[in-house]
């Protein structure tokens, strides 16, 4: 049926590929054919492969159910790698690998997060950075339904307090990466609960969390043996006395040791870095 439809629009002495691709084939012919069959056409020749790739690059609506019951991550990335005009995206049975990026989507509401949590129970990665509409109720819904989460970015979600973060980490104990940066409402309670509930934690961003103090950093060092990086810049109540424990384990920190900071300041003042060889 696919071939008959194509042949019906081909001039009697011409080839399908002789028709204008962008003016005729893509907008008026290929758009009426099943996506799964179009993908099969790529195996006919290199010319057909180029034609289908052009079609995929100009798709405005993509529905994974047209291909099969589930689409692997690699296949999805390959299909839409050149598309910059997509307007509608429907992904079914893809939550095993799907990561959702909502960074800076200020016009959404808590209902969007609730819908995501109900529809994607196997969601692994979610960025909500600078989404100030995220509140404790929507985060509880996420925690209740998406317990496989491994990475969550809550940067500048300023409505969230310690209680909401505690609920999240209690339910989502598989977390490996968490950002609570730029949130003045987050303090030691949230950090300590994160440390105790998420033993696989590898990356934690506490940049600008002014209420975080040394005690919670020590708990973090005790309960998170897999921690690889910690950001505490502008956390004025966190000192080297607690950071040194993590530093000695090779954890990457975004603040320099006091001696190194002093040398940098000295270099800025006098315009050179003195050679100092200290053995401690």
Short mmCIF file of C-alpha atoms in Angstrom, two decimals:
data_model
loop_
_atom_site.label_atom_id
_atom_site.label_comp_id
_atom_site.label_asym_id
_atom_site.label_seq_id
_atom_site.Cartn_x
_atom_site.Cartn_y
_atom_site.Cartn_z
CA UNK A 1 0.00 0.00 0.00
CA UNK A 2 2.87 2.37 0.82
CA UNK A 3 4.54 1.72 -2.52
CA UNK A 4 1.29 2.07 -4.48
CA UNK A 5 0.59 5.42 -2.86
CA UNK A 6 4.04 6.67 -3.75
CA UNK A 7 3.85 5.41 -7.32
CA UNK A 8 0.51 7.15 -7.83
CA UNK A 9 2.16 10.56 -7.51
CA UNK A 10 5.24 9.82 -9.60
CA UNK A 11 5.33 11.00 -13.24
CA UNK A 12 5.21 8.08 -15.66
CA UNK A 13 8.81 8.56 -16.75
CA UNK A 14 10.32 9.77 -13.54
CA UNK A 15 11.49 8.65 -10.13
CA UNK A 16 9.95 9.44 -6.78
CA UNK A 17 13.16 11.14 -5.68
CA UNK A 18 12.99 13.46 -8.70
CA UNK A 19 10.13 15.33 -7.06
CA UNK A 20 11.11 18.39 -4.97
CA UNK A 21 11.87 17.06 -1.52
CA UNK A 22 11.11 20.05 0.69
CA UNK A 23 8.23 21.42 -1.39
CA UNK A 24 6.42 18.20 -2.37
CA UNK A 25 7.65 14.97 -0.78
CA UNK A 26 8.08 16.06 2.84
CA UNK A 27 4.99 18.29 3.35
CA UNK A 28 2.51 16.60 1.00
CA UNK A 29 3.38 12.92 0.70
CA UNK A 30 5.53 11.59 3.53
CA UNK A 31 3.38 13.24 6.18
CA UNK A 32 0.49 10.92 5.23
CA UNK A 33 2.49 7.71 5.63
CA UNK A 34 3.03 5.67 8.83
CA UNK A 35 6.25 6.60 10.58
CA UNK A 36 7.30 2.98 11.03
CA UNK A 37 7.11 2.36 7.27
CA UNK A 38 8.99 5.56 6.53
CA UNK A 39 11.81 4.41 8.76
CA UNK A 40 11.91 1.13 6.83
CA UNK A 41 12.43 3.09 3.61
CA UNK A 42 15.84 4.21 4.89
CA UNK A 43 17.15 0.75 4.04
CA UNK A 44 16.30 1.11 0.34
CA UNK A 45 19.20 3.40 -0.59
CA UNK A 46 21.33 6.27 0.64
CA UNK A 47 19.06 8.70 -1.19
CA UNK A 48 15.98 7.40 0.62
CA UNK A 49 17.91 7.57 3.89
CA UNK A 50 18.69 11.24 3.26
CA UNK A 51 15.06 11.91 2.36
CA UNK A 52 13.73 10.35 5.56
CA UNK A 53 16.30 12.20 7.64
CA UNK A 54 15.10 15.44 6.07
CA UNK A 55 11.54 14.48 6.95
CA UNK A 56 12.48 13.72 10.58
CA UNK A 57 14.32 17.03 10.86
CA UNK A 58 11.13 18.87 9.86
CA UNK A 59 8.63 16.94 12.00
CA UNK A 60 6.53 19.13 14.26
CA UNK A 61 4.77 16.25 16.01
CA UNK A 62 6.41 13.03 17.21
CA UNK A 63 4.53 10.12 18.76
CA UNK A 64 6.66 7.16 19.83
CA UNK A 65 3.65 4.82 19.75
CA UNK A 66 3.76 4.99 15.94
CA UNK A 67 7.04 3.07 16.03
CA UNK A 68 6.31 0.39 18.58
CA UNK A 69 5.43 -0.33 22.23
CA UNK A 70 8.74 1.13 23.44
CA UNK A 71 11.56 3.07 21.83
CA UNK A 72 15.16 2.81 23.11
CA UNK A 73 16.97 5.97 24.15
CA UNK A 74 19.61 5.67 21.41
CA UNK A 75 16.96 5.32 18.71
CA UNK A 76 15.01 8.33 20.00
CA UNK A 77 18.12 10.52 20.07
CA UNK A 78 19.09 9.44 16.55
CA UNK A 79 15.63 10.11 15.11
CA UNK A 80 15.37 13.68 16.37
CA UNK A 81 19.02 14.71 16.53
CA UNK A 82 18.60 17.29 13.72
CA UNK A 83 15.11 18.50 14.59
CA UNK A 84 14.79 22.09 15.82
CA UNK A 85 11.11 22.70 15.01
CA UNK A 86 9.35 20.06 17.15
CA UNK A 87 6.18 21.36 18.83
CA UNK A 88 4.43 18.24 20.17
CA UNK A 89 6.11 15.22 21.74
CA UNK A 90 4.37 12.06 22.95
CA UNK A 91 6.56 9.42 24.59
CA UNK A 92 5.01 6.18 25.82
CA UNK A 93 6.83 3.52 27.84
CA UNK A 94 10.03 5.59 27.76
CA UNK A 95 10.32 6.45 31.44
CA UNK A 96 13.05 3.84 31.96
CA UNK A 97 15.52 6.24 30.34
CA UNK A 98 13.64 9.52 30.04
CA UNK A 99 15.07 12.59 31.72
CA UNK A 100 12.89 15.69 31.93
CA UNK A 101 14.40 19.17 31.70
CA UNK A 102 12.07 21.94 32.91
CA UNK A 103 14.77 24.42 33.89
CA UNK A 104 13.43 27.96 33.84
CA UNK A 105 9.90 26.98 32.77
CA UNK A 106 8.34 29.73 34.85
CA UNK A 107 4.88 29.59 33.25
CA UNK A 108 4.08 26.05 34.40
CA UNK A 109 2.29 25.21 37.64
CA UNK A 110 2.29 22.50 40.26
CA UNK A 111 -0.19 20.56 38.10
CA UNK A 112 2.57 19.93 35.54
CA UNK A 113 4.76 18.25 38.15
CA UNK A 114 1.86 16.19 39.45
CA UNK A 115 1.05 15.03 35.91
CA UNK A 116 4.68 14.04 35.33
CA UNK A 117 4.85 12.10 38.58
CA UNK A 118 1.67 10.18 37.78
CA UNK A 119 2.68 9.39 34.19
CA UNK A 120 6.38 8.58 34.65
CA UNK A 121 6.80 6.28 37.67
CA UNK A 122 10.23 5.09 36.46
CA UNK A 123 11.60 8.61 35.85
CA UNK A 124 15.34 8.78 36.58
CA UNK A 125 16.35 12.43 36.02
CA UNK A 126 14.41 15.65 36.54
CA UNK A 127 15.52 19.28 36.43
CA UNK A 128 13.25 21.87 38.04
CA UNK A 129 15.89 24.57 38.40
CA UNK A 130 14.46 28.08 38.76
CA UNK A 131 10.88 26.76 38.77
CA UNK A 132 9.61 28.78 41.70
CA UNK A 133 6.13 27.30 41.31
CA UNK A 134 7.38 23.99 42.75
CA UNK A 135 5.89 23.67 46.23
CA UNK A 136 5.82 21.02 48.95
CA UNK A 137 2.59 19.42 47.69
CA UNK A 138 3.84 18.88 44.14
CA UNK A 139 7.19 17.62 45.43
CA UNK A 140 5.40 15.13 47.67
CA UNK A 141 3.55 13.81 44.63
CA UNK A 142 6.85 13.39 42.83
CA UNK A 143 8.37 11.57 45.80
CA UNK A 144 5.36 9.26 46.20
CA UNK A 145 5.27 8.14 42.55
CA UNK A 146 8.83 8.44 41.21
CA UNK A 147 10.91 6.46 43.68
CA UNK A 148 13.49 5.47 41.04
CA UNK A 149 14.78 9.04 40.74
CA UNK A 150 18.57 9.28 40.62
CA UNK A 151 19.12 12.96 39.83
CA UNK A 152 16.99 15.96 40.87
CA UNK A 153 17.82 19.64 40.39
CA UNK A 154 15.87 21.94 42.70
CA UNK A 155 18.08 25.00 42.27
CA UNK A 156 16.25 28.18 43.28
CA UNK A 157 12.97 26.39 44.08
CA UNK A 158 12.52 28.88 46.88
CA UNK A 159 9.17 27.63 48.17
CA UNK A 160 10.75 24.41 49.38
CA UNK A 161 11.77 24.06 53.00
CA UNK A 162 13.54 21.36 55.00
CA UNK A 163 10.36 19.31 55.48
CA UNK A 164 9.73 18.95 51.75
CA UNK A 165 13.34 17.95 51.04
CA UNK A 166 13.24 15.41 53.86
CA UNK A 167 10.12 13.81 52.43
CA UNK A 168 11.72 13.59 48.99
CA UNK A 169 14.91 11.87 50.14
CA UNK A 170 13.02 9.48 52.41
CA UNK A 171 11.00 8.23 49.45
CA UNK A 172 13.75 8.48 46.79
CA UNK A 173 16.69 6.79 48.47
CA UNK A 174 18.39 5.99 45.14
CA UNK A 175 19.38 9.60 44.58
CA UNK A 176 22.92 10.05 43.29
CA UNK A 177 22.77 13.74 42.41
CA UNK A 178 20.82 16.50 44.17
CA UNK A 179 20.93 20.27 43.88
CA UNK A 180 19.39 22.45 46.58
CA UNK A 181 21.37 25.52 45.56
CA UNK A 182 20.18 29.11 46.00
CA UNK A 183 17.58 28.25 48.63
CA UNK A 184 17.79 30.18 51.88
CA UNK A 185 15.11 27.94 53.42
CA UNK A 186 17.26 24.79 53.26
CA UNK A 187 19.35 24.05 56.33
CA UNK A 188 21.02 21.33 58.34
CA UNK A 189 17.87 19.27 58.80
CA UNK A 190 17.47 18.68 55.07
CA UNK A 191 21.17 17.97 54.51
CA UNK A 192 21.41 15.51 57.39
CA UNK A 193 18.28 13.64 56.28
CA UNK A 194 19.64 13.50 52.73
CA UNK A 195 22.87 12.01 54.02
CA UNK A 196 21.12 9.36 56.11
CA UNK A 197 18.57 8.35 53.46
CA UNK A 198 20.72 8.42 50.30
CA UNK A 199 23.87 6.33 50.84
CA UNK A 200 24.59 6.30 47.07
CA UNK A 201 24.75 10.10 46.86
CA UNK A 202 27.63 11.24 44.63
CA UNK A 203 26.96 14.93 43.92
CA UNK A 204 25.37 17.54 46.20
CA UNK A 205 25.02 21.25 45.43
CA UNK A 206 24.38 23.51 48.41
CA UNK A 207 25.59 26.74 46.83
CA UNK A 208 24.10 29.72 48.63
CA UNK A 209 22.27 27.67 51.29
CA UNK A 210 23.02 30.12 54.09
CA UNK A 211 21.46 28.00 56.85
CA UNK A 212 23.72 25.01 56.26
CA UNK A 213 26.39 24.64 58.96
CA UNK A 214 29.33 22.43 59.87
CA UNK A 215 27.30 19.80 61.73
CA UNK A 216 25.40 18.65 58.65
CA UNK A 217 28.59 18.51 56.57
CA UNK A 218 30.09 16.14 59.13
CA UNK A 219 26.98 13.94 58.93
CA UNK A 220 27.31 14.00 55.16
CA UNK A 221 30.89 12.76 55.44
CA UNK A 222 29.84 9.99 57.80
CA UNK A 223 26.85 8.61 55.88
CA UNK A 224 27.81 9.16 52.21
CA UNK A 225 30.95 7.17 51.41
CA UNK A 226 30.36 7.50 47.64
CA UNK A 227 30.26 11.30 47.64
CA UNK A 228 32.42 12.65 44.81
CA UNK A 229 31.63 16.37 44.73
CA UNK A 230 30.14 18.97 47.07
CA UNK A 231 29.40 22.62 46.34
CA UNK A 232 29.21 24.93 49.35
CA UNK A 233 30.28 28.26 47.92
CA UNK A 234 28.59 31.18 49.74
CA UNK A 235 27.65 28.86 52.63
CA UNK A 236 29.23 31.22 55.19
CA UNK A 237 28.61 28.91 58.15
CA UNK A 238 30.56 26.01 56.62
CA UNK A 239 34.23 26.03 57.62
CA UNK A 240 37.34 24.04 56.82
CA UNK A 241 36.98 22.09 60.07
CA UNK A 242 34.18 20.05 58.48
CA UNK A 243 35.29 20.25 54.86
CA UNK A 244 38.74 18.86 55.63
CA UNK A 245 37.20 15.45 56.33
CA UNK A 246 35.80 15.30 52.81
CA UNK A 247 38.87 16.91 51.30
CA UNK A 248 41.08 14.17 52.76
CA UNK A 249 38.91 11.57 51.00
CA UNK A 250 39.41 13.23 47.63
CA UNK A 251 35.92 14.72 47.39
CA UNK A 252 35.86 17.60 44.89
CA UNK A 253 34.98 20.85 46.64
CA UNK A 254 34.27 24.24 45.08
CA UNK A 255 36.05 26.16 47.83
CA UNK A 256 39.81 26.19 48.26
CA UNK A 257 41.66 25.44 51.51
CA UNK A 258 42.35 28.55 53.65
CA UNK A 259 46.05 28.62 52.74
CA UNK A 260 45.31 28.45 49.04
CA UNK A 261 42.69 31.21 49.34
CA UNK A 262 45.22 33.38 51.17
CA UNK A 263 47.79 32.91 48.40
CA UNK A 264 45.24 33.81 45.75
CA UNK A 265 44.32 36.98 47.63
CA UNK A 266 47.98 37.84 48.05
CA UNK A 267 48.55 37.38 44.34
CA UNK A 268 45.65 39.71 43.57
CA UNK A 269 47.04 42.35 45.92
CA UNK A 270 50.73 42.35 45.02
CA UNK A 271 50.50 41.01 41.50
CA UNK A 272 52.61 37.88 41.96
CA UNK A 273 52.41 34.51 43.67
CA UNK A 274 55.30 33.87 46.06
CA UNK A 275 56.87 30.45 45.97
CA UNK A 276 56.09 28.73 49.21
CA UNK A 277 56.97 25.14 49.98
CA UNK A 278 55.14 23.92 53.02
CA UNK A 279 55.11 20.40 54.34
CA UNK A 280 52.33 19.66 56.77
#
